[in-house]
CSV table of C-alpha atoms in Angstrom, one decimal:
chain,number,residue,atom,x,y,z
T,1124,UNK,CA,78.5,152.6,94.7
T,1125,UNK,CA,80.8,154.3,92.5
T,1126,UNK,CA,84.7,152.6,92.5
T,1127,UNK,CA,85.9,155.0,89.6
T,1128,UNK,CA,86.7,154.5,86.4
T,1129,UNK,CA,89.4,152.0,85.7
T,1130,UNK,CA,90.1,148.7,84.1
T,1131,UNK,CA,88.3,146.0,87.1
T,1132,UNK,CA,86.4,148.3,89.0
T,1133,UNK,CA,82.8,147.0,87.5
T,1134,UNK,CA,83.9,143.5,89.1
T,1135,UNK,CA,85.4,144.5,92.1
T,1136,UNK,CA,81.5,146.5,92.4
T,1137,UNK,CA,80.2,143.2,91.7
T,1138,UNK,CA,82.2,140.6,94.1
T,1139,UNK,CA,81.4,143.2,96.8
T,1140,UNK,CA,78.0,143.6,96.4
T,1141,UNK,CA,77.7,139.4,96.0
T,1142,UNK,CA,79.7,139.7,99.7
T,1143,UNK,CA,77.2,141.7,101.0
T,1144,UNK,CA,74.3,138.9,100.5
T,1145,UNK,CA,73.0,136.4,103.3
T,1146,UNK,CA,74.3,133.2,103.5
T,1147,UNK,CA,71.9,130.9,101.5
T,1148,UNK,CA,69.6,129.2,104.7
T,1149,UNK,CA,70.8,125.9,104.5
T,1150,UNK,CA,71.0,122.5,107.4
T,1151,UNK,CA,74.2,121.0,109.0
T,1152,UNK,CA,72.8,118.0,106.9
T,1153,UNK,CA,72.2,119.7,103.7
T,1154,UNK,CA,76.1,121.6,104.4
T,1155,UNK,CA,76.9,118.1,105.0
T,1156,UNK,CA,75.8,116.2,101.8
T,1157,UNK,CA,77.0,119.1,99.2
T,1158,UNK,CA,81.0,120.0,100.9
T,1159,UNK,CA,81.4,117.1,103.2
T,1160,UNK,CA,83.8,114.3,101.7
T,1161,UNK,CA,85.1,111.4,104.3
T,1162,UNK,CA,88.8,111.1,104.0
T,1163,UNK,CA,89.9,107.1,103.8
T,1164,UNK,CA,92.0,108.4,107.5
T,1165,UNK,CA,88.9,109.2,109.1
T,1166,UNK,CA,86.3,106.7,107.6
T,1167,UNK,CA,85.6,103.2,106.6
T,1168,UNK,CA,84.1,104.0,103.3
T,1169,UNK,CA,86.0,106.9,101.3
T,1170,UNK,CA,83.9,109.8,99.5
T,1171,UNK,CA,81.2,112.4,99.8
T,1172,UNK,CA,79.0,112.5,102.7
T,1173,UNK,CA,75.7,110.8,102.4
T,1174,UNK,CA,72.6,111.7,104.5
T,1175,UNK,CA,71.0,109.0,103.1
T,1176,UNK,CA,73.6,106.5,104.9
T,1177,UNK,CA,72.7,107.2,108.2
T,1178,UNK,CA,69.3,108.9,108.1
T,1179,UNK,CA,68.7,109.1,111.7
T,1180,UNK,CA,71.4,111.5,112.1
T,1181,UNK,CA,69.6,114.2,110.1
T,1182,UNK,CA,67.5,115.4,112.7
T,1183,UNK,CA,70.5,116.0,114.8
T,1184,UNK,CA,71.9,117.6,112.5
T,1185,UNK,CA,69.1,119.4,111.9
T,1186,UNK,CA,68.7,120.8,115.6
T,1187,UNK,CA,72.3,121.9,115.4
T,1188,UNK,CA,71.4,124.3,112.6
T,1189,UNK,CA,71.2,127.9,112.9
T,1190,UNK,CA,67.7,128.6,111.7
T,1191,UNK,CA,66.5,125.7,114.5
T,1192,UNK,CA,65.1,127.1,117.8
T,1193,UNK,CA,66.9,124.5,120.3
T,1194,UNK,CA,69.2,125.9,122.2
T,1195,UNK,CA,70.1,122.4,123.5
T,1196,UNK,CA,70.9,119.5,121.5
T,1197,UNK,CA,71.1,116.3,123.4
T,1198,UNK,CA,72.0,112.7,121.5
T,1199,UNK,CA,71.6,109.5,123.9
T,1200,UNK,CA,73.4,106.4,121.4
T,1201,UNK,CA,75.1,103.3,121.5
T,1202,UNK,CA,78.7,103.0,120.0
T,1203,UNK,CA,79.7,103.5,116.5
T,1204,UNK,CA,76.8,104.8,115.0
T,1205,UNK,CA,78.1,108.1,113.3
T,1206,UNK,CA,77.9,110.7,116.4
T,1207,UNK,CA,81.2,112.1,115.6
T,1208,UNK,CA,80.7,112.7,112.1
T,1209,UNK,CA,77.3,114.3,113.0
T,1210,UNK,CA,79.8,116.6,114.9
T,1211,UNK,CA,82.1,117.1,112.9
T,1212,UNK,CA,80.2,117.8,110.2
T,1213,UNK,CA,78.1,120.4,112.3
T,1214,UNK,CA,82.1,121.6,112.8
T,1215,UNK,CA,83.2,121.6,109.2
T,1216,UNK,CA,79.6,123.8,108.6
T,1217,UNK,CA,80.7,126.3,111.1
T,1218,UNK,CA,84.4,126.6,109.8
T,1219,UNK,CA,82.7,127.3,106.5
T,1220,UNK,CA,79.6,129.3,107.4
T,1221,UNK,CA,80.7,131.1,110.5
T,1222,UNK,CA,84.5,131.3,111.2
T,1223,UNK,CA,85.5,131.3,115.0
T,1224,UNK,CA,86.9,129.3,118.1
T,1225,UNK,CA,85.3,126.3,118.3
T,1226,UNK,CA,86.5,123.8,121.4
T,1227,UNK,CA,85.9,120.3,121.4
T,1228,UNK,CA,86.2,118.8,124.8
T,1229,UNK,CA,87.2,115.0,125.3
T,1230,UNK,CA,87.9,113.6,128.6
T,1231,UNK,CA,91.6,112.9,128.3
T,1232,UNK,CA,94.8,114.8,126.3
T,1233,UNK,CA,95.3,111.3,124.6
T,1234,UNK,CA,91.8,111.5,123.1
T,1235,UNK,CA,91.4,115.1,122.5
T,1236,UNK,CA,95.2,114.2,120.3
T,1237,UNK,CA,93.3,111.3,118.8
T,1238,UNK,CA,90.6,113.2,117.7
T,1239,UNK,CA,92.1,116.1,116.2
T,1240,UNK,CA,94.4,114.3,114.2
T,1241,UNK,CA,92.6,111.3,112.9
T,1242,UNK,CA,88.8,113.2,112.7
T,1243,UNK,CA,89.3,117.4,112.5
T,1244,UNK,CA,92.7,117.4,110.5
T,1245,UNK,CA,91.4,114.9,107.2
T,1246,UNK,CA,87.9,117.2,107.9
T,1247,UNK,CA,89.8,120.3,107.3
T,1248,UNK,CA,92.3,118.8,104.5
């Protein structure tokens, strides 16, 4: 593609071909471990995102990737074992990956409050 002849146009040629490439394939887990970093607000223990913490996640996280057939992802659990990172994080690759509405449901106002401000904001931040 020809941009002219002036002083930037080689590197605006450049970025925009570079903006034409595929997203690198890549997991909600794999997203996870290389952008993911837990805020001290939203987690006990501070710093990047570790697969390797809470390995039985990765297959959840797995199934909620693009390049994985289900269409349905269902995660029976006990309490306090990571689920809503697992979500989150499968949030924070879709705010980065794939811009759009996403809506989280909880079953009460109070909740849904909670959630966005103590889990979604530090993700964002």
């Amino acid at each position: 593609m020809n941009f002219g002849n002036f002083e930037g146009a080689e590197d605006i040629a450049v970025a925009w071909a570079r903006g034409l490439a595929p997203d690198p394939a890549q997991t909600v887990a794999e997203w996870a471990d290389r952008h993911r970093i837990l805020s001290s607000r939203a987690a006990s223990e501070a710093g990047p995102y570790r697969t390797s913490r809470t390995p039985y996640l990765k297959a959840i996280m797995e199934a909620l990737s693009p390049n994985n057939p289900a269409q349905r992802v269902v995660f029976m659990k006990s309490a306090q074992v990571g689920a809503t990172e697992a979500g989150n994080n499968w949030i924070g690759f879709c705010i980065h990956r794939a811009p759009g509405p996403i809506l989280a449901v909880q079953p009460t106002t109070d909740l849904a409050k909670r959630l966005s401000q103590q889990r979604i904001e530090p993700l964002i931040e």
